[in-house]
Coordinates of C-alpha atoms in Angstrom, one line a residue:
Chain A
M1 CA -92.6 44.2 1.7
L2 CA -92.5 40.5 1.0
E3 CA -96.2 40.4 0.7
A4 CA -96.4 43.2 -1.7
Q5 CA -94.0 41.4 -4.1
E6 CA -95.9 38.2 -4.3
P7 CA -98.3 38.2 -7.3
L8 CA -101.7 39.5 -6.3
P9 CA -104.5 36.9 -6.9
V10 CA -105.8 36.4 -10.3
C11 CA -108.0 39.2 -11.8
T12 CA -111.0 40.0 -9.6
F13 CA -113.6 39.9 -12.4
T14 CA -112.9 36.6 -14.1
G15 CA -114.0 33.1 -13.1
E16 CA -110.4 32.2 -12.1
T17 CA -111.0 34.4 -8.9
R18 CA -113.3 31.7 -7.5
K19 CA -110.6 29.1 -8.3
M20 CA -108.2 31.3 -6.4
S21 CA -110.7 31.7 -3.6
E22 CA -111.0 28.1 -3.1
T23 CA -107.2 27.4 -2.8
A24 CA -105.9 30.5 -0.9
P25 CA -104.7 29.4 2.4
F26 CA -106.9 30.3 5.4
T27 CA -104.5 33.0 6.8
V28 CA -104.7 36.5 7.7
S29 CA -102.4 37.4 4.8
S30 CA -105.0 35.9 2.6
F31 CA -107.6 38.0 4.1
Y32 CA -105.8 41.1 3.2
R33 CA -104.9 39.9 -0.3
F34 CA -108.8 39.8 -0.8
V35 CA -109.1 43.2 0.8
S36 CA -106.7 44.4 -2.1
E37 CA -109.2 43.0 -4.6
K38 CA -111.9 44.9 -2.8
R39 CA -113.5 41.6 -1.4
L40 CA -114.4 40.9 2.2
M41 CA -113.8 37.1 2.9
A42 CA -114.3 34.8 5.8
A43 CA -113.7 31.1 6.2
K44 CA -116.5 28.6 6.5
C45 CA -116.0 25.0 7.9
N46 CA -117.4 22.7 5.6
E47 CA -117.8 20.1 8.5
C48 CA -120.0 22.0 11.2
G49 CA -120.8 25.1 9.3
T50 CA -119.1 27.6 11.5
E51 CA -118.0 30.9 9.8
I52 CA -114.6 32.1 11.1
L53 CA -113.4 35.5 11.1
P54 CA -110.6 36.4 11.2
P55 CA -109.9 33.1 9.1
K56 CA -108.0 30.5 10.9
P57 CA -106.5 27.4 9.4
M58 CA -108.4 25.1 11.6
C59 CA -111.9 25.2 12.6
T60 CA -111.8 26.2 16.2
N61 CA -115.3 24.7 16.9
C62 CA -114.8 21.2 15.5
F63 CA -111.0 21.2 14.4
S64 CA -111.6 20.2 10.9
T65 CA -109.3 21.7 8.3
N66 CA -112.0 21.1 5.5
L67 CA -112.7 24.8 5.0
K68 CA -113.9 27.1 2.2
W69 CA -113.9 30.8 1.6
I70 CA -117.1 32.8 1.7
E71 CA -117.7 36.3 0.5
L72 CA -119.5 38.7 2.7
D73 CA -121.6 41.6 1.5
G74 CA -119.7 44.1 3.8
A75 CA -122.9 45.5 5.5
G76 CA -123.1 45.7 9.2
K77 CA -124.0 47.7 12.2
L78 CA -121.9 49.5 14.7
L79 CA -121.6 47.8 18.1
S80 CA -119.3 50.4 19.8
Y81 CA -116.9 53.2 18.9
T82 CA -114.4 55.7 20.3
I83 CA -112.6 58.8 19.1
I84 CA -108.9 58.4 19.3
Y85 CA -107.1 61.8 20.0
V86 CA -103.7 60.3 21.4
A87 CA -102.7 58.0 18.4
P88 CA -99.7 55.9 17.6
E89 CA -97.0 57.7 15.6
Q90 CA -98.0 56.4 12.2
F91 CA -101.6 57.5 12.8
Q92 CA -101.0 60.9 14.3
S93 CA -101.7 62.8 11.2
M94 CA -105.3 61.4 11.1
A95 CA -106.0 62.2 14.7
P96 CA -108.7 62.6 16.0
Y97 CA -110.1 59.6 14.1
T98 CA -113.2 57.3 14.9
V99 CA -112.7 53.5 15.3
G100 CA -115.5 51.0 16.0
I101 CA -116.5 47.4 16.1
V102 CA -118.9 46.3 13.4
E103 CA -121.2 43.4 13.4
L104 CA -121.4 42.0 9.9
Q105 CA -123.8 39.4 8.6
N106 CA -124.3 36.2 10.7
G107 CA -122.7 38.0 13.6
L108 CA -119.2 38.1 12.4
R109 CA -117.3 41.1 13.6
L110 CA -114.3 43.4 12.6
P111 CA -112.9 46.5 14.1
G112 CA -112.1 49.4 11.8
M113 CA -111.9 53.1 11.2
I114 CA -115.3 54.8 10.4
R115 CA -114.8 57.5 7.9
G116 CA -117.3 59.9 6.0
V117 CA -119.4 60.7 9.2
N118 CA -118.9 63.4 11.9
P119 CA -118.2 62.1 15.3
E120 CA -121.2 63.8 16.8
D121 CA -123.3 62.0 14.2
I122 CA -122.1 58.5 15.2
K123 CA -124.6 56.4 16.9
I124 CA -124.4 52.8 18.2
G125 CA -126.5 50.6 15.9
M126 CA -126.1 52.7 12.8
K127 CA -125.7 50.9 9.5
L128 CA -122.3 50.9 7.9
K129 CA -120.8 49.3 5.0
I130 CA -117.2 48.4 4.3
G131 CA -114.8 50.4 2.0
F132 CA -111.5 49.7 0.7
E133 CA -108.3 51.7 0.4
T134 CA -106.9 51.9 -3.1
S135 CA -103.2 52.2 -2.1
T136 CA -101.2 49.6 -0.1
S137 CA -99.0 50.5 2.8
L138 CA -95.3 50.1 2.0
Q139 CA -94.5 49.3 5.6
W140 CA -94.7 45.8 6.8
P141 CA -96.9 43.8 6.5
A142 CA -97.9 45.7 3.6
W143 CA -101.5 45.0 3.6
T144 CA -104.4 47.1 2.0
R145 CA -106.7 48.5 4.7
Y146 CA -110.4 48.2 4.8
F147 CA -112.5 50.7 6.6
F148 CA -116.1 51.4 7.3
K149 CA -118.4 54.3 6.0
P150 CA -122.1 55.0 6.4
A151 CA -124.4 52.7 4.4
Chain B
M1 CA -109.1 21.8 47.6
V2 CA -111.8 24.0 49.0
N3 CA -110.5 26.3 51.9
K4 CA -107.1 24.4 52.1
P5 CA -104.3 26.9 51.5
L6 CA -102.4 26.3 48.3
V7 CA -99.4 28.1 49.3
S8 CA -98.3 30.6 51.9
I9 CA -96.7 34.0 51.4
V10 CA -94.1 34.4 54.0
S11 CA -92.6 37.7 52.8
A12 CA -93.2 40.4 50.3
G13 CA -91.5 43.4 48.9
L14 CA -92.3 46.5 46.7
S15 CA -89.9 49.0 45.1
Q16 CA -90.8 52.6 45.3
F17 CA -93.3 53.2 42.2
G18 CA -92.7 56.2 40.2
R19 CA -90.3 57.8 37.6
L20 CA -87.0 56.5 39.0
D21 CA -84.4 57.9 36.6
G22 CA -81.3 55.7 36.1
M23 CA -82.8 52.6 37.9
Y24 CA -83.6 49.9 35.5
C25 CA -85.3 46.5 35.8
R26 CA -82.5 44.7 37.7
E27 CA -82.0 47.4 40.3
L28 CA -85.8 48.0 40.7
F29 CA -86.2 44.3 41.5
A30 CA -83.2 44.1 43.7
D31 CA -85.0 47.0 45.7
A32 CA -88.1 44.9 46.1
A33 CA -86.3 41.8 46.9
K34 CA -84.3 43.5 49.7
E35 CA -87.5 44.5 51.3
A36 CA -88.8 40.9 51.2
Y37 CA -85.6 39.6 52.5
D38 CA -85.6 42.2 55.5
R39 CA -89.2 41.3 56.4
C40 CA -88.3 37.7 56.8
P41 CA -85.0 37.3 58.9
N42 CA -85.6 33.6 59.4
L43 CA -85.0 33.1 55.7
N44 CA -81.6 32.6 54.2
P45 CA -82.4 33.7 50.5
A46 CA -79.4 32.1 48.8
R47 CA -80.0 28.8 50.7
D48 CA -83.7 28.7 50.9
I49 CA -85.1 30.2 47.7
E50 CA -85.1 27.4 45.1
A51 CA -86.5 29.2 42.0
L52 CA -87.5 32.5 40.6
F53 CA -90.5 33.4 38.4
V54 CA -90.5 36.9 37.2
G55 CA -93.2 38.5 35.2
H56 CA -92.0 41.2 32.6
M57 CA -93.8 42.3 29.6
G58 CA -91.4 44.0 27.3
E59 CA -87.8 43.6 26.3
S60 CA -88.2 46.5 24.0
Y61 CA -88.1 49.1 26.8
E62 CA -84.4 48.3 27.9
H63 CA -83.4 46.2 24.7
Q64 CA -82.8 43.6 27.4
G65 CA -84.2 40.2 27.0
H66 CA -83.3 36.9 29.0
T67 CA -84.9 38.6 32.1
G68 CA -85.1 35.5 34.4
P69 CA -81.3 35.1 35.2
T70 CA -80.5 38.7 34.9
I71 CA -83.0 39.4 37.7
A72 CA -81.9 36.4 39.7
D73 CA -78.2 37.7 39.6
W74 CA -79.2 41.2 41.1
A75 CA -81.6 39.6 43.6
G76 CA -78.6 37.3 44.8
L77 CA -80.2 34.1 43.5
L78 CA -77.7 32.7 41.2
P79 CA -77.4 29.8 40.3
K80 CA -81.2 29.0 41.0
P81 CA -83.5 28.5 38.1
A82 CA -85.1 31.6 37.0
V83 CA -87.6 32.3 34.1
R84 CA -89.4 35.2 32.9
I85 CA -93.3 34.8 32.4
E86 CA -94.9 37.0 30.0
S87 CA -98.8 37.6 29.9
A88 CA -98.9 41.3 29.0
C89 CA -100.2 43.3 32.1
A90 CA -101.0 39.9 33.8
S91 CA -97.3 38.8 33.6
S92 CA -96.8 38.7 37.4
G93 CA -100.3 37.5 38.3
A94 CA -99.3 34.5 36.0
A95 CA -95.8 34.3 37.6
L96 CA -97.6 34.0 41.0
R97 CA -99.5 31.0 39.5
A98 CA -96.2 29.6 38.2
G99 CA -94.9 29.8 41.8
I100 CA -98.1 28.0 43.3
F101 CA -97.7 25.1 40.6
A102 CA -93.8 24.8 41.6
I103 CA -94.8 24.4 45.4
L104 CA -97.7 22.3 44.7
S105 CA -95.7 19.9 42.4
G106 CA -93.3 19.2 45.4
M107 CA -90.6 20.2 43.1
H108 CA -89.6 23.2 45.2
K109 CA -90.1 24.2 48.9
V110 CA -89.7 27.9 48.7
V111 CA -89.7 30.2 45.5
M112 CA -89.7 33.8 44.8
V113 CA -92.4 35.2 42.3
G114 CA -92.5 38.8 41.2
G115 CA -92.6 41.2 38.4
V116 CA -90.7 44.3 37.1
E117 CA -91.1 46.9 34.4
K118 CA -89.1 50.1 33.5
M119 CA -91.2 52.4 31.4
T120 CA -90.6 56.0 32.1
H121 CA -87.3 56.5 30.1
R122 CA -89.2 56.1 26.9
T123 CA -91.5 58.6 25.1
T124 CA -95.1 58.4 25.6
A125 CA -95.4 57.5 21.7
E126 CA -92.8 54.6 22.4
V127 CA -94.7 53.3 25.4
T128 CA -98.0 53.5 23.6
E129 CA -96.5 51.4 20.7
F130 CA -94.9 48.8 23.1
L131 CA -98.2 48.3 25.0
A132 CA -100.1 48.0 21.9
M133 CA -98.2 44.8 21.2
A134 CA -100.4 43.2 23.8
S135 CA -103.4 43.9 21.5
D136 CA -104.3 42.0 18.0
M137 CA -101.8 43.3 15.4
P138 CA -103.6 42.4 12.1
F139 CA -106.9 44.1 12.9
E140 CA -106.6 46.2 16.1
Q141 CA -103.1 47.8 15.8
W142 CA -103.3 47.8 12.0
N143 CA -106.4 50.1 12.2
G144 CA -104.8 52.5 14.6
I145 CA -106.7 51.3 17.7
T146 CA -104.7 52.0 20.9
F147 CA -105.0 50.5 24.3
P148 CA -107.1 53.4 25.7
G149 CA -109.1 53.0 22.4
L150 CA -109.9 49.4 23.3
Y151 CA -111.1 50.2 26.9
A152 CA -112.9 53.3 25.4
L153 CA -114.9 50.9 23.1
M154 CA -115.9 48.8 26.2
A155 CA -116.8 52.2 28.0
T156 CA -119.0 53.4 25.0
A157 CA -120.7 50.1 25.0
H158 CA -121.1 50.0 28.8
M159 CA -122.6 53.5 28.8
H160 CA -125.0 52.7 26.0
E161 CA -126.2 49.3 27.7
Y162 CA -126.3 50.3 31.2
G163 CA -126.3 54.0 31.3
T164 CA -123.0 54.1 33.0
T165 CA -121.8 57.8 33.2
E166 CA -118.4 59.5 32.6
E167 CA -118.8 61.0 36.2
Q168 CA -119.1 57.5 37.6
M169 CA -115.9 56.5 35.8
A170 CA -114.2 59.8 37.1
R171 CA -115.2 59.0 40.6
V172 CA -113.1 55.7 40.3
A173 CA -110.1 58.1 39.6
V174 CA -111.0 60.3 42.5
K175 CA -111.1 57.5 44.9
N176 CA -108.0 55.8 43.8
H177 CA -106.0 59.1 43.8
H178 CA -107.2 59.6 47.4
N179 CA -106.1 56.1 48.5
G180 CA -102.8 56.8 46.8
T181 CA -102.2 59.9 48.9
L182 CA -102.0 57.4 51.9
N183 CA -99.4 55.0 50.2
P184 CA -95.9 56.3 50.5
K185 CA -94.7 54.1 47.5
A186 CA -97.5 55.3 45.1
H187 CA -96.4 57.1 41.9
M188 CA -98.8 60.0 42.2
Q189 CA -99.8 60.9 45.8
K190 CA -102.1 63.5 44.9
E191 CA -105.8 64.2 45.2
I192 CA -108.0 65.2 42.2
T193 CA -111.3 66.5 42.1
L194 CA -114.3 65.3 40.0
E195 CA -114.4 68.6 38.0
K196 CA -110.7 68.1 37.2
A197 CA -111.1 64.6 36.0
L198 CA -114.0 65.3 33.9
A199 CA -112.3 68.3 32.4
S200 CA -108.9 66.7 31.5
K201 CA -107.7 66.0 28.1
V202 CA -109.5 63.4 25.9
V203 CA -107.2 60.5 25.2
A204 CA -109.9 58.2 23.5
W205 CA -113.4 59.3 24.0
P206 CA -115.1 58.8 26.4
L207 CA -111.8 58.2 28.4
K208 CA -109.8 61.2 29.4
I209 CA -106.2 61.5 30.9
Y210 CA -107.5 60.8 34.5
D211 CA -109.3 57.8 33.4
C212 CA -105.9 56.2 32.5
S213 CA -103.3 54.4 34.7
L214 CA -99.7 55.7 34.8
I215 CA -96.6 54.9 33.1
T216 CA -94.4 53.9 35.9
D217 CA -91.2 52.1 36.9
G218 CA -91.5 49.5 39.6
A219 CA -91.0 46.1 40.8
S220 CA -92.6 43.8 43.4
C221 CA -92.0 40.2 44.7
L222 CA -93.5 37.6 47.1
I223 CA -91.8 34.6 48.8
L224 CA -93.9 31.5 48.8
T225 CA -93.6 28.2 50.7
H226 CA -95.7 25.2 51.3
P227 CA -98.4 26.0 54.0
D228 CA -96.8 23.1 56.4
L229 CA -93.5 25.1 56.2
A230 CA -94.8 28.7 56.6
R231 CA -94.3 28.8 60.4
K232 CA -90.7 28.0 60.1
F233 CA -90.2 31.5 58.3
T234 CA -92.8 33.8 59.9
D235 CA -95.5 34.0 62.5
T236 CA -97.8 35.9 60.1
P237 CA -98.1 34.1 56.9
V238 CA -100.9 34.9 54.4
H239 CA -102.3 32.0 52.6
V240 CA -103.4 31.7 48.9
I241 CA -106.6 29.8 49.0
G242 CA -107.8 30.2 45.4
S243 CA -106.2 30.8 42.1
G244 CA -107.9 31.1 38.8
Q245 CA -106.7 32.0 35.3
A246 CA -108.5 32.1 31.9
S247 CA -107.8 33.1 28.2
D248 CA -110.0 34.7 25.6
A249 CA -109.6 36.1 22.2
I250 CA -106.9 38.5 21.7
G251 CA -109.0 40.7 19.7
L252 CA -111.8 42.6 21.6
Y253 CA -113.9 42.5 18.4
E254 CA -113.8 38.5 18.5
R255 CA -115.6 38.2 21.8
K256 CA -119.3 38.1 22.2
E257 CA -119.4 40.8 25.0
L258 CA -117.9 44.2 25.1
T259 CA -119.2 45.1 28.5
S260 CA -117.5 42.3 30.5
L261 CA -114.2 40.2 30.4
K262 CA -115.2 36.7 30.2
A263 CA -111.7 35.6 31.2
A264 CA -112.0 37.5 34.5
R265 CA -115.4 36.0 35.1
L266 CA -114.1 32.6 34.7
A267 CA -110.9 33.1 36.6
G268 CA -112.9 34.6 39.5
Q269 CA -115.3 31.6 39.6
D270 CA -112.6 29.2 39.6
A271 CA -110.8 31.1 42.5
Y272 CA -114.0 31.4 44.5
R273 CA -114.8 27.8 44.2
M274 CA -111.3 26.7 45.1
A275 CA -111.4 29.2 48.2
G276 CA -114.8 28.1 49.1
I277 CA -116.0 31.7 49.5
K278 CA -118.5 34.0 47.9
P279 CA -118.0 37.4 46.6
D280 CA -119.5 38.9 49.8
N281 CA -116.9 37.2 51.9
V282 CA -114.1 39.5 50.5
D283 CA -113.0 42.1 52.9
V284 CA -110.5 44.1 50.7
A285 CA -109.6 43.7 46.9
E286 CA -107.0 45.1 44.5
V287 CA -108.4 45.2 40.9
H288 CA -106.9 45.9 37.7
D289 CA -108.0 49.6 37.1
C290 CA -105.7 50.2 33.9
F291 CA -108.6 52.4 33.0
T292 CA -111.6 53.6 35.2
I293 CA -114.0 51.6 33.2
A294 CA -111.9 48.5 33.9
E295 CA -112.6 48.8 37.6
I296 CA -116.2 49.1 37.2
I297 CA -116.4 46.0 34.9
A298 CA -114.2 44.2 37.5
Y299 CA -116.9 44.9 40.1
E300 CA -119.4 43.2 37.9
D301 CA -117.1 40.5 36.6
L302 CA -116.1 39.5 40.3
G303 CA -119.8 39.4 41.6
F304 CA -119.2 42.5 43.8
C305 CA -122.6 43.7 42.2
D306 CA -125.0 42.9 39.7
V307 CA -124.1 43.2 35.9
G308 CA -124.5 46.8 34.7
K309 CA -124.5 48.1 38.5
G310 CA -120.9 48.7 38.6
G311 CA -121.1 52.5 38.1
K312 CA -123.7 52.7 40.8
L313 CA -121.6 50.7 43.2
M314 CA -118.8 53.3 42.8
E315 CA -121.4 56.1 43.2
D316 CA -122.7 54.6 46.4
G317 CA -119.4 54.7 48.0
V318 CA -119.2 50.9 48.7
T319 CA -115.6 50.6 47.3
E320 CA -114.2 53.8 49.0
L321 CA -111.6 53.0 51.8
D322 CA -114.3 53.5 54.5
G323 CA -117.0 51.5 52.5
R324 CA -118.4 48.1 52.9
L325 CA -115.9 46.6 50.3
P326 CA -112.7 48.7 49.9
V327 CA -111.1 48.3 46.4
N328 CA -107.7 49.4 45.4
P329 CA -106.7 50.8 48.7
S330 CA -103.1 50.9 47.5
G331 CA -104.3 53.5 45.0
G332 CA -104.5 51.1 42.2
L333 CA -102.9 51.2 38.9
K334 CA -104.5 54.6 38.7
S335 CA -102.4 56.3 41.4
K336 CA -100.0 53.8 42.6
G337 CA -98.9 53.2 39.1
H338 CA -98.8 50.5 36.4
P339 CA -95.4 49.1 35.7
V340 CA -97.1 46.5 33.7
G341 CA -95.1 43.3 34.6
A342 CA -94.9 44.2 38.2
T343 CA -98.6 45.0 38.7
G344 CA -99.9 41.5 39.6
T345 CA -97.6 40.8 42.6
A346 CA -97.9 44.4 43.6
Q347 CA -101.5 43.7 44.0
A348 CA -100.7 40.7 46.0
Y349 CA -98.1 42.8 48.0
E350 CA -100.8 45.2 49.0
I351 CA -103.4 42.3 50.2
Y352 CA -100.4 40.9 52.1
L353 CA -100.0 44.1 53.9
Q354 CA -103.8 44.4 54.5
L355 CA -104.1 40.9 55.9
T356 CA -101.2 41.3 58.2
A357 CA -102.5 44.7 59.3
Q358 CA -99.3 46.5 58.0
A359 CA -101.0 48.9 55.6
E360 CA -100.8 52.0 58.1
K361 CA -103.0 54.8 57.1
R362 CA -104.9 52.9 54.4
Q363 CA -105.4 49.8 56.6
V364 CA -108.8 48.1 56.1
D365 CA -109.8 47.3 59.9
G366 CA -110.0 43.6 60.5
A367 CA -109.5 42.6 56.9
E368 CA -109.3 38.6 56.8
V369 CA -109.9 37.8 53.2
G370 CA -108.5 39.6 50.2
L371 CA -108.7 39.2 46.5
S372 CA -106.5 40.3 43.6
H373 CA -107.6 40.7 39.9
N374 CA -105.0 41.1 37.2
V375 CA -105.9 41.5 33.5
G376 CA -103.5 41.2 30.5
G377 CA -104.2 43.4 27.6
S378 CA -107.8 43.9 26.8
G379 CA -108.9 40.8 28.8
A380 CA -107.1 38.0 26.8
T381 CA -105.8 37.0 30.1
A382 CA -107.1 37.2 33.6
C383 CA -105.7 36.0 36.9
V384 CA -107.7 36.1 40.2
H385 CA -106.1 35.2 43.5
I386 CA -107.8 34.9 47.0
Y387 CA -106.0 35.1 50.2
R388 CA -106.7 34.8 53.7
R389 CA -104.7 35.7 56.9
D390 CA -103.5 32.8 59.1

């Protein structure tokens, strides 16, 4: 709930967003604040060039804290998937649902739900793109969810 | 350090595994400790045991933290120092290593290591939620990915890359259930058929209910000492000759490979190097079959077969009780049960029985070298230990 009460980043479509992008701390919370703005962001080390997803406050390749945010296009391909029948309580109303691991540009990866495709039509290697929920969970940690859908 | 024993196991204990209503962690551990004490009459526990390291994953189950001294009290070990070690399902594999460090440092001469978990009094939904805490919260849990889901992602990738089949996975379950019928302490002492396993309810496709290990109550322990002191306590010590542990990203998605656990490979390589042996020197192994695909991947990570050939190794019967390399003679996590914190030292207990020819109906004839492979979470922790008889 604390997260939800914090002011959201400055308007998505103004120049100020870039400014916000440069100053947001390199945390998972910042990642999800960008998701609430329909943006998929990763960290990049200004010293060694490593791209870091999930974002971390220190480059785990060269230990530099000289980082910047980069925006990913959200296009990717499916590396593996499963269909979950026995779900945790808060997901039971959605079961069965499909989740997968998606390789994004430059080899970065995220797991997520795959929506808008029948389980029998899912294939490893298929092209997907990111989507963003419009509502934000009220439950801690009150992040907006992203998901994947056919490209 | 090659071939030189690190420490010696002079006794071991295991509680009954199963649904043990009204028995909680402290009583379960006391049950295991009692067996270890009875097996070793030359040991005076209160006098000789100098410290306790107890693996335990979750205080949520019993709303009981501060596990170390609680367990020490019920095991009759007060006022000796006692700490809980937490590494998810590898908690007691890590506790065994803590005990090895304690002995090798010279700080202690005799220590008890073990693990315990009480799980069956909670609903399946609650247990699923507690276990999920060992996965990545912000990206895996937050997206509805369960533990069976993580191993299912590995299974799908393994099937796609190497042609591993659902039937090969089901064969792991059939084998381990058979072995479990020979273990009076196993949770589910019941044969299953391939047809039944394949037709069972889907949990996270391609994994079905018979691909999953059990929610179980249980405790396990070992008594360790310096190899030079072992003969003071027993004529049949088992020596730990290799110990490896490694870490990987908590999130499966962060790892380069989905079909292998790098932490397990590295832990295995360290343990083999320390022990001065090769995979084909292993006579019997207990591996972390939290899901059937995990046993197939373990074969490959431990070098029991080539990469991608784990399903074939199972199919060829090599790892059956009467095969060339019996794996999980105890029944494994699949049928002996998986009280998560207890599993690492429960594997060591089975190896101890095997190497001292006390495994009765499931005895692997002439076993001299054993191995245990204990994994935490989806592979962020792995502990591998190698043992040999005296």
